[in-house]
Coordinates of C-alpha atoms in Angstrom, one line a residue:
M404 CA -93.2 24.3 -125.6
Q405 CA -96.2 22.0 -126.0
V406 CA -97.1 19.5 -123.3
T407 CA -99.7 16.7 -123.7
E408 CA -100.6 14.5 -120.8
T409 CA -100.9 10.9 -122.2
N410 CA -101.4 8.9 -119.0
A411 CA -102.8 9.8 -115.6
E412 CA -103.8 6.3 -114.3
N413 CA -103.5 6.0 -110.5
L414 CA -100.0 7.3 -109.6
K415 CA -98.6 7.1 -113.2
R416 CA -98.0 10.2 -115.1
E417 CA -96.8 10.4 -118.7
F418 CA -96.4 13.4 -121.0
T419 CA -95.3 14.1 -124.5
V420 CA -93.3 17.3 -124.8
V421 CA -92.6 19.2 -128.0
V422 CA -89.9 21.9 -128.1
P423 CA -90.1 24.1 -131.3
A424 CA -87.2 24.1 -133.7
N425 CA -87.0 27.9 -133.4
D426 CA -86.3 27.7 -129.7
I427 CA -83.6 25.1 -130.2
D428 CA -81.9 27.1 -133.0
A429 CA -82.0 30.2 -130.8
K430 CA -80.3 28.4 -127.9
I431 CA -77.7 26.9 -130.3
D432 CA -76.9 30.3 -131.8
S433 CA -76.7 31.9 -128.4
R434 CA -74.3 29.2 -127.2
L435 CA -72.1 29.5 -130.3
V436 CA -71.8 33.3 -129.8
E437 CA -70.8 32.8 -126.2
L438 CA -68.3 30.1 -127.3
S439 CA -66.8 32.3 -130.1
S440 CA -65.4 34.7 -127.5
Q441 CA -63.6 31.8 -125.7
V442 CA -62.1 29.6 -128.5
K443 CA -59.0 30.5 -130.6
L444 CA -58.8 29.7 -134.3
P445 CA -55.8 30.7 -136.5
G446 CA -56.4 33.9 -138.3
F447 CA -59.3 35.1 -136.2
R448 CA -59.5 37.2 -133.0
P449 CA -61.7 35.9 -130.2
G450 CA -65.3 36.9 -130.8
K451 CA -64.7 37.6 -134.5
I452 CA -65.1 34.1 -135.8
P453 CA -67.8 33.8 -138.5
M454 CA -70.9 32.0 -137.3
K455 CA -70.8 29.7 -140.3
M456 CA -67.4 28.5 -139.3
M457 CA -68.4 28.1 -135.6
K458 CA -71.3 25.9 -136.7
Q459 CA -69.0 23.8 -138.9
R460 CA -66.5 23.3 -136.1
F461 CA -68.7 23.2 -133.0
G462 CA -72.3 22.8 -134.2
K463 CA -72.8 19.1 -133.4
S464 CA -71.2 19.2 -129.9
V465 CA -73.1 22.4 -129.1
M466 CA -76.4 20.9 -130.3
G467 CA -75.9 17.9 -128.0
E468 CA -75.2 20.2 -125.1
V469 CA -78.2 22.4 -125.8
L470 CA -80.6 19.4 -126.3
E471 CA -79.6 17.9 -123.0
A472 CA -80.0 21.2 -121.2
L473 CA -83.4 21.8 -122.9
V474 CA -84.7 18.3 -121.9
N475 CA -83.6 18.8 -118.3
E476 CA -85.1 22.3 -118.2
T477 CA -88.4 21.6 -119.8
S478 CA -89.0 18.3 -118.0
Q479 CA -88.5 20.1 -114.7
E480 CA -91.0 22.8 -115.9
V481 CA -93.6 20.0 -116.7
I482 CA -93.2 18.7 -113.1
S483 CA -93.0 22.0 -111.2
E484 CA -95.9 23.7 -113.0
R485 CA -98.2 20.9 -112.1
S486 CA -96.8 20.6 -108.5
L487 CA -96.0 16.9 -109.0
R488 CA -93.7 14.9 -106.8
P489 CA -92.0 12.1 -108.7
A490 CA -91.4 9.0 -106.6
M491 CA -88.2 8.1 -108.5
Q492 CA -86.1 9.5 -111.4
P493 CA -88.4 10.2 -114.4
K494 CA -87.8 8.1 -117.5
I495 CA -87.2 10.4 -120.5
E496 CA -87.1 9.1 -124.1
V497 CA -86.5 11.3 -127.2
T498 CA -89.0 10.1 -129.8
S499 CA -88.3 12.6 -132.6
F500 CA -85.6 15.0 -133.6
D501 CA -83.7 16.1 -136.6
D502 CA -81.5 19.1 -137.4
G503 CA -83.8 22.1 -138.0
K504 CA -86.9 20.3 -136.7
D505 CA -88.9 20.2 -133.4
L506 CA -87.7 18.1 -130.5
E507 CA -90.2 15.6 -129.2
Y508 CA -89.7 13.5 -126.2
S509 CA -91.8 11.5 -123.6
I510 CA -91.5 11.7 -119.9
A511 CA -92.9 9.0 -117.6
F512 CA -92.9 8.6 -113.8
E513 CA -95.0 7.8 -110.8
I514 CA -95.9 10.4 -108.2
I515 CA -95.8 10.4 -104.5
P516 CA -99.5 9.8 -103.4
D517 CA -101.4 12.3 -101.3
I518 CA -101.0 11.0 -97.7
E519 CA -103.3 11.9 -94.9
P520 CA -101.8 10.7 -91.6
M521 CA -104.2 9.4 -89.0
D522 CA -104.8 11.2 -85.7
F523 CA -101.9 9.9 -83.7
A524 CA -103.7 10.6 -80.4
K525 CA -105.8 7.6 -81.2
L526 CA -102.8 5.2 -81.0
K527 CA -102.6 3.2 -77.8
L528 CA -99.1 2.1 -76.9
E529 CA -97.4 0.2 -74.1
K530 CA -94.0 1.4 -73.1
L531 CA -91.9 -1.2 -71.2
S532 CA -89.6 -0.1 -68.4
V533 CA -87.0 -2.2 -66.7
D534 CA -85.6 -1.8 -63.2
V535 CA -82.1 -3.1 -63.2
P536 CA -81.5 -5.7 -60.4
E537 CA -78.4 -5.2 -58.3
K538 CA -77.3 -8.7 -59.4
E539 CA -76.9 -7.6 -63.0
V540 CA -74.8 -4.6 -62.0
D541 CA -72.6 -6.9 -60.0
E542 CA -72.2 -9.3 -62.9
S543 CA -71.3 -6.4 -65.2
L544 CA -68.7 -5.2 -62.6
G545 CA -67.3 -8.8 -62.6
R546 CA -66.9 -8.7 -66.3
I547 CA -65.1 -5.4 -66.1
A548 CA -62.8 -6.7 -63.4
E549 CA -62.1 -9.8 -65.6
N550 CA -61.2 -7.5 -68.6
H551 CA -58.7 -5.7 -66.3
K552 CA -57.1 -8.8 -65.1
T553 CA -53.4 -9.0 -64.2
T554 CA -50.9 -11.8 -64.0
Q555 CA -48.9 -13.1 -61.1
P556 CA -46.4 -15.9 -60.5
L557 CA -47.8 -19.3 -59.6
K558 CA -48.3 -19.8 -55.9
R559 CA -47.3 -23.4 -56.3
K560 CA -45.7 -25.3 -59.2
R561 CA -48.3 -26.8 -61.6
K562 CA -48.9 -27.5 -65.2
A563 CA -50.2 -24.7 -67.5
K564 CA -53.9 -24.5 -68.0
E565 CA -56.3 -22.5 -70.1
G566 CA -56.3 -18.8 -69.0
D567 CA -52.6 -18.9 -67.9
V568 CA -50.0 -16.7 -69.5
V569 CA -47.0 -18.6 -70.6
T570 CA -43.6 -17.1 -71.6
I571 CA -42.3 -19.1 -74.6
D572 CA -39.6 -19.3 -77.2
F573 CA -40.7 -20.9 -80.4
K574 CA -39.3 -21.9 -83.8
G575 CA -41.4 -23.2 -86.6
T576 CA -40.8 -25.0 -89.9
V577 CA -42.8 -26.0 -92.9
G578 CA -41.5 -29.0 -94.7
G579 CA -38.3 -28.6 -92.7
E580 CA -37.8 -25.0 -93.9
A581 CA -37.8 -22.1 -91.4
L582 CA -39.8 -19.2 -92.9
P583 CA -39.8 -15.6 -91.8
G584 CA -42.1 -14.8 -88.9
M585 CA -42.2 -18.3 -87.6
A586 CA -39.9 -17.8 -84.5
G587 CA -40.0 -15.7 -81.4
D588 CA -38.3 -15.4 -78.0
D589 CA -39.8 -14.5 -74.6
F590 CA -43.3 -14.3 -76.1
K591 CA -46.2 -14.0 -73.6
L592 CA -49.1 -16.0 -74.8
E593 CA -52.5 -16.3 -73.0
L594 CA -53.7 -19.9 -73.4
G595 CA -57.2 -20.0 -74.8
S596 CA -57.1 -16.5 -76.2
G597 CA -57.0 -17.6 -79.8
Q598 CA -54.0 -15.4 -80.4
F599 CA -52.1 -18.1 -82.3
I600 CA -53.5 -20.4 -85.1
P601 CA -56.0 -23.1 -84.1
G602 CA -54.5 -26.0 -82.3
F603 CA -51.3 -24.3 -81.1
E604 CA -52.4 -23.1 -77.7
E605 CA -54.2 -26.4 -76.9
Q606 CA -51.0 -28.3 -77.2
V607 CA -49.2 -26.1 -74.8
V608 CA -51.8 -26.7 -72.1
G609 CA -50.5 -29.2 -69.6
A610 CA -46.8 -28.2 -70.0
N611 CA -44.6 -27.4 -67.0
I612 CA -42.0 -24.7 -66.7
D613 CA -38.8 -25.7 -68.7
D614 CA -40.7 -28.3 -70.8
D615 CA -39.9 -28.6 -74.5
V616 CA -43.1 -29.1 -76.5
T617 CA -43.5 -30.1 -80.1
V618 CA -46.6 -28.5 -81.6
N619 CA -48.0 -29.8 -84.9
V620 CA -50.5 -27.5 -86.6
T621 CA -52.0 -26.7 -90.0
F622 CA -52.3 -23.2 -91.2
P623 CA -55.8 -22.3 -92.3
E624 CA -56.6 -22.1 -96.0
G625 CA -56.6 -18.4 -97.1
Y626 CA -54.0 -17.5 -94.4
G627 CA -52.5 -14.1 -95.0
N628 CA -49.1 -15.5 -96.0
E629 CA -49.6 -17.5 -99.2
K630 CA -46.6 -19.7 -98.4
L631 CA -48.2 -20.8 -95.2
S632 CA -51.8 -21.1 -96.3
G633 CA -53.0 -24.7 -95.9
Q634 CA -49.5 -25.9 -94.9
D635 CA -48.6 -28.3 -92.1
A636 CA -46.1 -26.8 -89.7
V637 CA -44.0 -28.0 -86.7
F638 CA -43.1 -25.7 -83.9
E639 CA -40.5 -26.5 -81.2
V640 CA -41.6 -24.6 -78.1
K641 CA -39.7 -23.9 -74.9
V642 CA -42.0 -23.1 -71.9
K643 CA -39.9 -20.6 -69.8
D644 CA -42.5 -19.4 -67.3
I645 CA -46.2 -19.8 -66.3
E646 CA -48.2 -17.0 -64.7
E647 CA -51.8 -17.2 -63.6
T648 CA -54.3 -14.4 -64.4
V649 CA -56.1 -12.7 -61.6
A650 CA -59.2 -10.5 -62.1
A651 CA -58.9 -6.9 -60.8
E652 CA -60.2 -6.2 -57.4
I653 CA -63.6 -4.4 -57.5
D654 CA -62.7 -1.4 -55.4
D655 CA -62.0 2.3 -55.5
A656 CA -58.7 1.7 -57.3
L657 CA -60.5 0.0 -60.2
A658 CA -63.0 2.8 -60.3
E659 CA -60.3 5.5 -60.4
K660 CA -58.5 3.5 -63.2
L661 CA -61.8 3.8 -65.2
G662 CA -62.1 7.5 -64.6
E663 CA -64.6 7.5 -61.6
E664 CA -64.2 9.0 -58.2
N665 CA -64.9 5.8 -56.3
L666 CA -66.6 2.4 -56.5
E667 CA -70.0 3.9 -55.8
K668 CA -69.7 6.2 -58.8
L669 CA -68.6 3.3 -61.0
K670 CA -71.6 1.3 -59.9
E671 CA -73.9 4.1 -60.8
R672 CA -72.3 4.4 -64.2
V673 CA -72.5 0.7 -64.9
A674 CA -76.2 0.7 -63.7
E675 CA -76.9 3.5 -66.2
Q676 CA -75.2 1.6 -69.0
V677 CA -77.2 -1.6 -68.3
K678 CA -80.4 0.4 -68.0
A679 CA -79.6 2.1 -71.3
E680 CA -79.3 -1.2 -73.0
Y681 CA -82.6 -2.5 -71.7
D682 CA -84.2 0.9 -72.7
R683 CA -82.8 0.4 -76.2
I684 CA -84.5 -3.1 -76.4
A685 CA -87.7 -1.7 -74.9
H686 CA -87.6 1.2 -77.4
S687 CA -87.3 -1.4 -80.3
H688 CA -90.4 -3.1 -78.9
L689 CA -92.3 0.2 -78.8
K690 CA -91.1 1.1 -82.3
R691 CA -92.3 -2.2 -83.7
E692 CA -95.7 -1.6 -82.0
V693 CA -95.9 1.9 -83.5
L694 CA -95.1 0.7 -87.0
D695 CA -97.6 -2.2 -86.8
Q696 CA -100.4 0.1 -85.8
L697 CA -99.5 2.7 -88.5
A698 CA -99.6 -0.1 -91.1
D699 CA -103.0 -1.2 -89.8
N700 CA -104.4 2.3 -90.0
H701 CA -103.1 3.5 -93.4
D702 CA -103.9 2.1 -96.8
F703 CA -102.9 4.2 -99.8
D704 CA -101.6 3.3 -103.2
V705 CA -97.8 3.2 -103.4
P706 CA -95.6 3.7 -106.5
E707 CA -94.9 0.4 -108.3
A708 CA -91.3 1.4 -109.1
M709 CA -90.5 1.9 -105.4
V710 CA -92.0 -1.4 -104.4
E711 CA -90.1 -3.1 -107.2
A712 CA -86.8 -1.6 -106.0
E713 CA -87.5 -2.5 -102.4
F714 CA -88.5 -6.1 -103.4
D715 CA -85.3 -6.5 -105.5
G716 CA -83.2 -5.6 -102.5
I717 CA -85.1 -8.1 -100.3
W718 CA -84.9 -10.9 -102.9
K719 CA -81.2 -10.5 -103.4
Q720 CA -80.8 -11.1 -99.7
I721 CA -83.1 -14.1 -99.9
E722 CA -81.1 -15.6 -102.7
A723 CA -77.8 -15.0 -100.8
D724 CA -79.3 -16.7 -97.8
K725 CA -80.3 -19.7 -100.0
E726 CA -76.7 -20.0 -101.3
Q727 CA -75.2 -19.8 -97.8
G728 CA -77.8 -22.2 -96.3
K729 CA -79.1 -19.5 -94.0
L730 CA -82.7 -19.5 -95.1
D731 CA -85.0 -20.3 -92.1
E732 CA -86.8 -23.6 -92.2
E733 CA -90.2 -22.1 -92.8
D734 CA -89.0 -20.2 -95.9
A735 CA -87.0 -23.2 -97.1
A736 CA -90.1 -25.3 -97.2
K737 CA -92.0 -22.9 -99.5
S738 CA -91.9 -22.6 -103.2
E739 CA -90.3 -19.6 -104.9
D740 CA -93.7 -18.3 -106.0
E741 CA -95.0 -18.4 -102.4
L742 CA -91.9 -16.7 -101.1
K743 CA -92.1 -13.9 -103.7
A744 CA -95.7 -13.3 -102.9
E745 CA -95.0 -13.0 -99.2
Y746 CA -92.0 -10.8 -99.6
Q747 CA -93.8 -8.6 -102.1
D748 CA -96.3 -7.8 -99.3
I749 CA -93.4 -6.9 -97.1
A750 CA -92.0 -4.6 -99.8
V751 CA -95.4 -2.9 -100.1
R752 CA -95.6 -2.4 -96.3
R753 CA -92.1 -1.0 -96.1
V754 CA -92.6 1.5 -98.9
R755 CA -96.0 2.6 -97.5
L756 CA -94.5 3.1 -94.0
G757 CA -91.5 4.9 -95.4
L758 CA -93.7 7.3 -97.4
L759 CA -95.9 7.9 -94.3
L760 CA -93.0 8.6 -92.0
S761 CA -91.4 10.9 -94.6
E762 CA -94.7 12.8 -94.9
V763 CA -95.0 13.2 -91.2
G764 CA -91.4 14.3 -90.9
S765 CA -91.8 16.8 -93.7
K766 CA -95.1 18.3 -92.4
N767 CA -93.7 18.7 -88.9
E768 CA -90.2 19.9 -90.0
I769 CA -88.4 17.0 -88.4
D770 CA -84.9 16.6 -89.7
V771 CA -81.6 15.1 -88.7
T772 CA -79.1 17.6 -87.4
Q773 CA -75.4 17.5 -88.3
E774 CA -74.7 16.6 -84.7
E775 CA -77.0 13.6 -84.8
L776 CA -75.5 12.5 -88.1
N777 CA -72.0 12.8 -86.7
A778 CA -73.0 10.7 -83.7
A779 CA -74.4 8.0 -86.0
L780 CA -71.2 8.1 -88.1
L781 CA -69.1 7.8 -85.0
Q782 CA -71.1 4.8 -83.8
E783 CA -70.7 3.1 -87.2
A784 CA -66.9 3.7 -87.1
R785 CA -66.8 1.9 -83.7
N786 CA -67.9 -1.2 -85.5
Y787 CA -64.6 -1.3 -87.3
P788 CA -61.9 -1.0 -84.6
G789 CA -58.6 0.3 -85.9
Q790 CA -60.2 1.4 -89.2
E791 CA -62.2 4.4 -88.1
Q792 CA -60.4 6.8 -90.5
A793 CA -61.2 4.5 -93.4
V794 CA -64.9 4.5 -92.4
F795 CA -65.0 8.3 -92.2
E796 CA -63.4 8.6 -95.6
F797 CA -65.8 6.1 -97.1
Y798 CA -68.9 8.1 -96.0
Q799 CA -67.3 11.4 -97.0
K800 CA -66.9 10.0 -100.6
N801 CA -70.3 8.2 -100.8
P802 CA -73.3 10.5 -100.4
Q803 CA -75.7 7.6 -100.9
A804 CA -74.1 5.7 -98.0
L805 CA -74.4 8.7 -95.8
A806 CA -78.0 9.0 -96.8
N807 CA -78.5 5.4 -95.7
L808 CA -76.9 6.2 -92.4
R809 CA -79.2 9.2 -91.9
A810 CA -82.4 7.3 -92.7
P811 CA -82.8 5.2 -89.5
V812 CA -81.9 8.3 -87.4
F813 CA -84.7 10.2 -89.2
E814 CA -87.1 7.3 -88.8
D815 CA -86.4 7.1 -85.0
K816 CA -87.1 10.8 -84.6
V817 CA -90.4 10.6 -86.5
V818 CA -91.4 7.6 -84.4
D819 CA -90.6 9.4 -81.2
Y820 CA -92.7 12.4 -82.4
I821 CA -95.6 10.0 -83.0
V822 CA -95.1 8.4 -79.6
D823 CA -95.3 11.8 -77.9
L824 CA -98.8 12.3 -79.4
A825 CA -100.1 8.8 -78.7
K826 CA -101.7 7.5 -75.5
V827 CA -98.9 5.6 -73.8
T828 CA -99.1 3.5 -70.7
E829 CA -95.9 2.5 -68.9
K830 CA -95.4 -1.0 -67.7
S831 CA -92.6 -2.0 -65.4
I832 CA -91.1 -5.4 -66.3
S833 CA -88.2 -7.5 -65.1
P834 CA -85.2 -8.1 -67.4
D835 CA -86.2 -11.8 -67.8
D836 CA -89.8 -11.0 -68.7
L837 CA -88.6 -8.4 -71.2
R838 CA -86.3 -11.0 -72.9
K839 CA -89.2 -13.5 -73.0
Q840 CA -91.6 -11.0 -74.5
I841 CA -89.1 -9.9 -77.2
E842 CA -88.4 -13.6 -78.0
A843 CA -92.1 -14.4 -78.2
E844 CA -92.6 -11.4 -80.5
N845 CA -89.7 -12.4 -82.7
E846 CA -91.1 -15.9 -83.0
A847 CA -94.6 -14.5 -83.9
V848 CA -93.1 -12.5 -86.7
T849 CA -92.9 -15.0 -89.5
K850 CA -90.8 -12.8 -91.6
K851 CA -87.4 -11.8 -90.6
K852 CA -86.4 -8.3 -91.8
P853 CA -84.5 -9.0 -95.0
A854 CA -81.6 -6.6 -95.5
K855 CA -82.3 -3.0 -95.9
K856 CA -80.3 -1.6 -98.7
A857 CA -77.5 -3.9 -99.1
A858 CA -74.1 -2.6 -98.7
A859 CA -74.4 1.0 -97.8
K860 CA -74.9 0.5 -94.2
K861 CA -72.1 -1.9 -93.6
A862 CA -69.8 -1.3 -96.5
P863 CA -67.0 0.9 -95.7
A864 CA -63.9 -0.4 -94.2
K865 CA -61.3 -2.6 -95.6
K866 CA -61.0 -6.0 -94.2
P867 CA -59.0 -6.0 -90.9
A868 CA -55.4 -6.8 -91.6
K869 CA -54.3 -10.3 -90.7
K870 CA -52.0 -10.6 -87.7
A871 CA -48.4 -11.0 -88.5
A872 CA -47.2 -14.6 -88.6
A873 CA -45.4 -14.4 -85.3
K874 CA -48.7 -13.5 -83.6
K875 CA -51.9 -14.9 -84.8
A876 CA -49.9 -17.9 -85.7
D877 CA -46.6 -17.8 -86.7
A878 CA -47.4 -20.0 -84.4

């Protein structure tokens, strides 16, 4: 094999590779001999088929197989013998080949640059810490109690209001025709819950027990049942009972229902959860500070192909935001050339930081354990209630999606490693001040983070099934 380097400009590497015809022919003959013991031809025993006949029958297909294997094998040798690290898949192009002649091909790629991380001990960081006020714990307990509310008969007769649970019989028609799923008896409906189609519950508000109410609604366009989609409907509703909802008492009984020994233990758990959420926000602030300082302290060439791929992902999101009218005012006021220039800089920064963090992780043997990956997968599945199994199956069948799920976990671990080496001062801050500081920082960042790699992170599950007509709006 003859290898000639044709380009070594900056991070670009290009080579011309020539594989002698003798080597190709030897590989083809060896493969044909191996194949002759496996194939069956009339009149010949396995392994006794003449080589001339093998070449006639299988020569072309074997040649293609051998050439592909040779290109893969020799291109890997070119890379490994020179200890090169391609940034992306090399581009290989066969430039010359004919039966009985040498194979010549070119291989082109960009390499990962040599990266020398700074001394992280020189970083000066501020870690925010929030003491959770008792008031916020009480408010959280109040929300928990509201979520565990019960119903009770009205203490005095009155009209139904939002938040009440009414027991109703209903029968609906479209154009005078009763369709399946448009009727129900003794159905308990919480007014204001949005359980039925828009406009239904509002028209029951104000009714008394034993009232007959005529409800006129229009089914939304795109409704699950095509016969109902966009159609006007009339429901005759009988209000049979009205109950008022009552939040659960915040006491030991509620604590036990939630798996705690007593109310004091429940308060401790709630306080820990509230604190964990503030810690998550504070950690995001710290991570942003780390990445900003890393960007300021490192300046090395980055592979153009990686920047192009990153920019393409960003720009697709920008164009989608344009179509949906979601582009922020500042970006909307700029020309396309101005936007592309700004987001090109963002793409360069992202690629540079990604390579830096990858290098730090590699040099310090930082990796994502299976347990950590499972935890991330479980958290992702929780974003799709009722479809958890579909999410798990999606990631099992999509290695790239799983890699995208792993990436932020790895990034966080590397950032935490850097923080451990940096000079960190801790600052106690109130929840209000933390919120204000984060809001101020967000406003100061003129560029919102355009989507990371599009679908992979949020792709999996099927759309949630639409509720049956008798529920989310058979009424």
